[in-house]
Amino acid sequence: MLNIDLTGHRAFVCGASKGIGAATAKAFADCGARVTLAARSLAELKQICEQLPGDGHQVLELDLAKTESIEKLLISTEIKTDPYTILVCNAGGPKAGALAEARLDSFADGFQTHVLANQTLVQTLLPGMISKKYGRVINIISTSVKVPIPNLGVSNTIRGAVASWAKSLANELGPFGITVNNVLPGFTETSRLEALVEAAGKRLGKSEDEVIALWKGSVPARRFAQPEETAVAISFLASPLASYINGINLPVDGGRTGTL
Ligand code: NAD
């Protein structure tokens, strides 16, 4: 029988206080990993951490918008003596809105929180992954890297940058036993989705229930995902079972994305 077994692995999960990040921390712990949960709210992280099965989990207050602090904070988690082999790059998505009206600082913020933070995290954890001859970098981005999503122009732009960064990195790091892959969530029941439903309702002049019905109708599965379903895909990519999967974009979207 095949099991997703992360025993012996140490995982660093960003954006672990809510949604897909929190579900991923739980799934990793269920699979036997020791998990460091990072986000801006220590109180929320502690609550989730206390519920994880197994030992050796940690919380870390981390603002991915402040790149200069990431390396400093990570050093405090003993990355040399006890290296991380799994990194999940994940943060809140850029705000919705018309691209033609987007301010330059929203691009700069998105680039900072997603591209520069990811780069700093990888550079900090890479020596440990190389020493362990095992590494899994998994970026949570969006199906917009396949089909741009209306009214999410800044997000579409930033996700495209992350996807190119990840593919380039996958080519460089493959020889070290390290894979770099992207998970592309579809509609997933989290606070991010609530914010998007609200924004779409205002833009389209529809109630939130009408938007939800419209969006569910656009998914072949006719429902939204639970974050735990996305976390299963992330756990598989993090595991030894996915050793020959590198540089991909994996939609977890109930079949919604209209590309081959
Ligand atoms: P969420 O808003 O529920 O959770 C985001 C997590 O990131 C939270 O823990 C939050 O505290 C953390 N975070 C945000 N900014 C941060 C920062 N500067 N520093 C540290 N932590 C920060 O989002 P989610 O639904 O779990 O989505 C995860 C990712 O997947 C997001 O990038 C989102 O845009 C993307 N995505 C989500 C959906 C969906 O329907 N939920 C669809 C497509 C893409």
Short mmCIF file of C-alpha atoms and ligand atoms in Angstrom, two decimals:
data_model
loop_
_atom_site.label_atom_id
_atom_site.label_comp_id
_atom_site.label_asym_id
_atom_site.label_seq_id
_atom_site.Cartn_x
_atom_site.Cartn_y
_atom_site.Cartn_z
CA MET A 1 0.00 0.00 0.00
CA LEU A 2 1.28 3.49 -0.83
CA ASN A 3 1.27 5.99 2.01
CA ILE A 4 2.17 9.67 2.07
CA ASP A 5 4.87 9.38 4.70
CA LEU A 6 6.75 12.50 5.81
CA THR A 7 8.33 10.92 8.88
CA GLY A 8 11.75 12.43 9.59
CA HIS A 9 11.03 15.55 7.56
CA ARG A 10 10.92 19.10 8.87
CA ALA A 11 8.51 21.38 7.01
CA PHE A 12 8.23 25.17 6.92
CA VAL A 13 4.69 26.29 6.03
CA CYS A 14 4.02 29.96 5.34
CA GLY A 15 0.56 31.46 5.74
CA ALA A 16 -0.26 28.65 8.16
CA SER A 17 -2.71 30.58 10.33
CA LYS A 18 -5.67 30.12 7.97
CA GLY A 19 -7.09 28.37 4.95
CA ILE A 20 -4.89 26.23 2.74
CA GLY A 21 -1.74 26.91 4.81
CA ALA A 22 -3.38 25.78 8.06
CA ALA A 23 -4.81 22.67 6.37
CA THR A 24 -1.37 21.90 4.95
CA ALA A 25 0.30 22.15 8.37
CA LYS A 26 -2.28 19.70 9.72
CA ALA A 27 -1.87 17.30 6.78
CA PHE A 28 1.94 17.37 7.08
CA ALA A 29 1.71 16.60 10.80
CA ASP A 30 -0.75 13.77 10.04
CA CYS A 31 1.87 12.37 7.64
CA GLY A 32 4.54 12.44 10.36
CA ALA A 33 6.46 15.67 9.62
CA ARG A 34 7.57 18.20 12.19
CA VAL A 35 6.05 21.49 11.11
CA THR A 36 6.97 25.13 11.63
CA LEU A 37 3.87 27.25 11.12
CA ALA A 38 4.62 30.82 10.02
CA ALA A 39 2.34 33.82 9.60
CA ARG A 40 1.80 37.27 11.10
CA SER A 41 -0.55 36.27 13.93
CA LEU A 42 1.18 34.29 16.65
CA ALA A 43 -2.07 33.76 18.58
CA GLU A 44 -3.81 32.09 15.60
CA LEU A 45 -0.74 29.98 14.83
CA LYS A 46 -0.47 28.74 18.42
CA GLN A 47 -4.11 27.66 18.38
CA ILE A 48 -3.56 25.57 15.25
CA CYS A 49 -0.20 24.23 16.41
CA GLU A 50 -1.69 22.94 19.69
CA GLN A 51 -4.08 20.74 17.72
CA LEU A 52 -1.42 19.06 15.56
CA PRO A 53 -0.64 15.41 16.14
CA GLY A 54 2.96 14.47 16.92
CA ASP A 55 5.85 16.41 18.48
CA GLY A 56 8.40 19.00 17.46
CA HIS A 57 6.08 21.57 15.88
CA GLN A 58 6.86 25.28 16.19
CA VAL A 59 5.27 28.63 15.42
CA LEU A 60 7.05 31.63 13.95
CA GLU A 61 5.74 35.18 13.63
CA LEU A 62 6.70 36.17 10.12
CA ASP A 63 5.61 38.96 7.79
CA LEU A 64 6.44 37.95 4.24
CA ALA A 65 6.06 41.58 3.17
CA LYS A 66 9.27 42.35 5.11
CA THR A 67 11.87 40.35 3.25
CA GLU A 68 14.80 41.55 5.33
CA SER A 69 13.30 39.97 8.47
CA ILE A 70 12.76 36.50 6.98
CA GLU A 71 16.37 35.34 6.99
CA LYS A 72 16.94 36.67 10.50
CA LEU A 73 13.87 34.91 11.86
CA LEU A 74 14.61 31.64 10.14
CA ILE A 75 18.08 31.50 11.62
CA SER A 76 16.40 31.35 15.03
CA THR A 77 14.87 27.97 14.07
CA GLU A 78 18.22 26.15 13.92
CA ILE A 79 18.29 25.61 10.18
CA LYS A 80 21.91 24.45 10.20
CA THR A 81 21.69 21.73 12.83
CA ASP A 82 18.14 20.64 11.94
CA PRO A 83 17.49 21.55 8.29
CA TYR A 84 14.10 21.91 6.69
CA THR A 85 13.50 19.59 3.74
CA ILE A 86 10.05 20.95 2.82
CA LEU A 87 9.07 24.56 2.16
CA VAL A 88 5.56 25.77 1.33
CA CYS A 89 5.55 29.32 -0.03
CA ASN A 90 2.10 30.72 0.63
CA ALA A 91 0.62 34.10 1.51
CA GLY A 92 -2.57 36.04 0.99
CA GLY A 93 -3.34 36.92 -2.61
CA PRO A 94 -3.23 40.49 -3.97
CA LYS A 95 -6.52 42.44 -3.81
CA ALA A 96 -9.12 42.22 -6.55
CA GLY A 97 -9.77 45.15 -8.87
CA ALA A 98 -9.49 46.44 -12.44
CA LEU A 99 -5.92 46.27 -13.71
CA ALA A 100 -6.18 49.62 -15.47
CA GLU A 101 -6.90 51.25 -12.10
CA ALA A 102 -4.26 49.36 -10.07
CA ARG A 103 -1.66 51.44 -8.25
CA LEU A 104 2.02 50.74 -8.70
CA ASP A 105 2.44 50.02 -5.00
CA SER A 106 0.03 47.06 -5.23
CA PHE A 107 2.38 45.47 -7.78
CA ALA A 108 5.38 46.23 -5.57
CA ASP A 109 3.63 44.75 -2.50
CA GLY A 110 2.67 41.59 -4.39
CA PHE A 111 6.18 41.19 -5.82
CA GLN A 112 7.65 41.63 -2.34
CA THR A 113 5.31 39.19 -0.56
CA HIS A 114 5.38 36.50 -3.21
CA VAL A 115 8.51 36.65 -5.38
CA LEU A 116 11.10 38.26 -3.10
CA ALA A 117 9.90 36.42 0.00
CA ASN A 118 9.98 33.08 -1.85
CA GLN A 119 13.48 33.80 -3.12
CA THR A 120 14.71 34.69 0.38
CA LEU A 121 13.11 31.60 1.90
CA VAL A 122 14.64 29.32 -0.72
CA GLN A 123 18.09 30.89 -0.44
CA THR A 124 17.98 30.54 3.34
CA LEU A 125 16.81 26.92 3.40
CA LEU A 126 18.68 25.64 0.34
CA PRO A 127 21.99 24.68 2.02
CA GLY A 128 20.05 22.45 4.43
CA MET A 129 18.09 20.78 1.62
CA ILE A 130 21.29 20.18 -0.34
CA SER A 131 22.95 18.65 2.74
CA LYS A 132 19.96 16.29 3.14
CA LYS A 133 19.90 15.52 -0.61
CA TYR A 134 16.15 16.10 -0.40
CA GLY A 135 14.09 19.18 -0.96
CA ARG A 136 10.53 20.06 -1.82
CA VAL A 137 9.56 23.64 -2.60
CA ILE A 138 5.82 24.00 -3.17
CA ASN A 139 4.32 27.35 -4.10
CA ILE A 140 0.62 27.99 -3.67
CA ILE A 141 -0.36 30.25 -6.52
CA SER A 142 -3.44 30.20 -8.75
CA THR A 143 -5.05 28.73 -11.86
CA SER A 144 -4.54 32.23 -13.29
CA VAL A 145 -1.10 31.08 -14.49
CA LYS A 146 -3.04 29.02 -17.06
CA VAL A 147 -6.05 31.29 -17.67
CA PRO A 148 -5.94 34.86 -16.27
CA ILE A 149 -8.87 35.54 -13.94
CA PRO A 150 -11.07 38.62 -14.57
CA ASN A 151 -10.69 41.48 -12.07
CA LEU A 152 -7.52 39.94 -10.55
CA GLY A 153 -4.99 41.64 -12.83
CA VAL A 154 -2.35 42.35 -10.18
CA SER A 155 -2.62 38.80 -8.85
CA ASN A 156 -2.49 37.36 -12.40
CA THR A 157 0.72 39.33 -13.04
CA ILE A 158 2.43 38.34 -9.79
CA ARG A 159 1.41 34.66 -10.08
CA GLY A 160 2.91 34.56 -13.56
CA ALA A 161 6.19 35.84 -12.12
CA VAL A 162 6.15 33.18 -9.39
CA ALA A 163 5.44 30.46 -11.97
CA SER A 164 8.42 31.54 -14.12
CA TRP A 165 10.64 31.81 -11.05
CA ALA A 166 9.61 28.32 -9.93
CA LYS A 167 10.19 26.70 -13.31
CA SER A 168 13.64 28.27 -13.57
CA LEU A 169 14.47 27.12 -10.05
CA ALA A 170 13.20 23.59 -10.76
CA ASN A 171 15.74 23.31 -13.58
CA GLU A 172 18.58 24.53 -11.36
CA LEU A 173 17.80 22.47 -8.27
CA GLY A 174 16.75 19.15 -9.85
CA PRO A 175 20.31 17.74 -9.76
CA PHE A 176 20.34 18.12 -5.94
CA GLY A 177 17.25 15.95 -5.36
CA ILE A 178 15.14 19.07 -4.91
CA THR A 179 11.85 19.62 -6.71
CA VAL A 180 9.99 22.89 -7.16
CA ASN A 181 6.30 22.71 -8.03
CA ASN A 182 3.25 24.96 -7.93
CA VAL A 183 -0.20 24.08 -6.66
CA LEU A 184 -3.01 26.05 -8.31
CA PRO A 185 -6.10 26.15 -6.12
CA GLY A 186 -9.48 26.69 -7.71
CA PHE A 187 -12.38 28.06 -5.65
CA THR A 188 -11.50 26.93 -2.12
CA GLU A 189 -13.60 27.67 0.96
CA THR A 190 -11.32 30.05 2.88
CA SER A 191 -11.31 33.71 3.92
CA ARG A 192 -9.68 34.53 0.56
CA LEU A 193 -12.71 33.16 -1.28
CA GLU A 194 -15.09 35.10 0.99
CA ALA A 195 -13.28 38.34 0.07
CA LEU A 196 -13.41 37.48 -3.65
CA VAL A 197 -17.14 36.67 -3.51
CA GLU A 198 -17.82 40.00 -1.80
CA ALA A 199 -15.76 41.92 -4.39
CA ALA A 200 -17.42 40.11 -7.30
CA GLY A 201 -20.90 40.76 -5.87
CA LYS A 202 -20.23 44.49 -5.73
CA ARG A 203 -18.70 44.56 -9.20
CA LEU A 204 -21.45 42.53 -10.87
CA GLY A 205 -24.38 43.96 -8.87
CA LYS A 206 -25.30 40.49 -7.55
CA SER A 207 -25.87 39.09 -4.07
CA GLU A 208 -23.15 36.91 -2.57
CA ASP A 209 -25.41 33.85 -2.88
CA GLU A 210 -25.86 34.57 -6.60
CA VAL A 211 -22.10 34.85 -7.09
CA ILE A 212 -21.54 31.58 -5.22
CA ALA A 213 -24.17 29.80 -7.37
CA LEU A 214 -22.61 31.23 -10.54
CA TRP A 215 -19.11 30.18 -9.55
CA LYS A 216 -20.11 26.69 -8.40
CA GLY A 217 -21.92 26.25 -11.72
CA SER A 218 -18.65 26.98 -13.56
CA VAL A 219 -16.88 24.05 -11.89
CA PRO A 220 -17.43 20.55 -13.33
CA ALA A 221 -17.51 19.26 -9.71
CA ARG A 222 -20.34 21.83 -9.06
CA ARG A 223 -18.90 22.72 -5.64
CA PHE A 224 -16.03 24.57 -4.00
CA ALA A 225 -12.99 22.75 -2.61
CA GLN A 226 -12.27 22.29 1.06
CA PRO A 227 -8.72 23.43 1.96
CA GLU A 228 -8.01 19.89 3.19
CA GLU A 229 -8.42 18.62 -0.40
CA THR A 230 -5.72 21.02 -1.58
CA ALA A 231 -3.52 20.01 1.34
CA VAL A 232 -3.57 16.38 0.17
CA ALA A 233 -2.07 17.40 -3.19
CA ILE A 234 0.55 19.51 -1.40
CA SER A 235 1.42 16.62 0.92
CA PHE A 236 1.85 14.26 -2.03
CA LEU A 237 4.20 16.71 -3.78
CA ALA A 238 6.15 17.06 -0.51
CA SER A 239 6.60 13.32 -0.16
CA PRO A 240 9.16 10.89 -1.57
CA LEU A 241 6.34 9.50 -3.76
CA ALA A 242 6.59 12.63 -5.94
CA SER A 243 10.35 12.37 -6.51
CA TYR A 244 10.09 12.54 -10.33
CA ILE A 245 7.56 15.37 -10.49
CA ASN A 246 9.37 18.65 -10.95
CA GLY A 247 8.54 22.05 -12.42
CA ILE A 248 4.79 21.50 -12.78
CA ASN A 249 1.65 23.55 -12.20
CA LEU A 250 -0.92 21.30 -10.54
CA PRO A 251 -4.49 22.63 -10.58
CA VAL A 252 -6.67 21.49 -7.66
CA ASP A 253 -9.79 23.07 -9.06
CA GLY A 254 -12.51 20.45 -9.57
CA GLY A 255 -11.79 20.62 -13.30
CA ARG A 256 -12.64 24.32 -13.73
CA THR A 257 -9.57 25.53 -15.65
CA GLY A 258 -10.35 25.35 -19.34
CA THR A 259 -6.95 24.31 -20.66
CA LEU A 260 -5.44 20.95 -21.55
P1 NAD B 1 -6.24 32.84 3.23
O1 NAD B 1 -6.45 34.29 3.06
O2 NAD B 1 -7.32 32.02 3.87
O3 NAD B 1 -4.90 32.56 4.04
C1 NAD B 1 -3.71 33.25 3.70
C2 NAD B 1 -2.67 32.98 4.76
O4 NAD B 1 -1.52 33.77 4.46
C3 NAD B 1 -3.12 33.41 6.17
O5 NAD B 1 -2.54 32.55 7.12
C4 NAD B 1 -2.52 34.81 6.29
O6 NAD B 1 -2.33 35.22 7.62
C5 NAD B 1 -1.18 34.57 5.58
N1 NAD B 1 -0.55 35.80 5.12
C6 NAD B 1 -1.09 36.78 4.36
N2 NAD B 1 -0.19 37.77 4.18
C7 NAD B 1 0.94 37.41 4.85
C8 NAD B 1 2.19 38.01 5.07
N3 NAD B 1 2.48 39.21 4.55
N4 NAD B 1 3.11 37.37 5.81
C9 NAD B 1 2.83 36.16 6.35
N5 NAD B 1 1.65 35.54 6.19
C10 NAD B 1 0.71 36.15 5.45
O7 NAD B 1 -5.91 32.31 1.76
P2 NAD B 1 -6.12 30.86 1.12
O8 NAD B 1 -7.45 30.80 0.52
O9 NAD B 1 -5.67 29.82 2.06
O10 NAD B 1 -5.13 30.97 -0.12
C11 NAD B 1 -3.76 30.66 -0.11
C12 NAD B 1 -3.19 31.13 -1.44
O11 NAD B 1 -3.90 30.49 -2.51
C13 NAD B 1 -3.36 32.64 -1.64
O12 NAD B 1 -2.24 33.17 -2.31
C14 NAD B 1 -4.59 32.71 -2.51
O13 NAD B 1 -4.67 33.90 -3.25
C15 NAD B 1 -4.42 31.50 -3.37
N6 NAD B 1 -5.67 31.07 -3.97
C16 NAD B 1 -6.76 30.85 -3.18
C17 NAD B 1 -7.95 30.53 -3.79
C18 NAD B 1 -9.21 30.29 -2.97
O14 NAD B 1 -10.29 30.15 -3.56
N7 NAD B 1 -9.14 30.25 -1.67
C19 NAD B 1 -8.04 30.40 -5.18
C20 NAD B 1 -6.91 30.61 -5.95
C21 NAD B 1 -5.73 30.96 -5.32
#
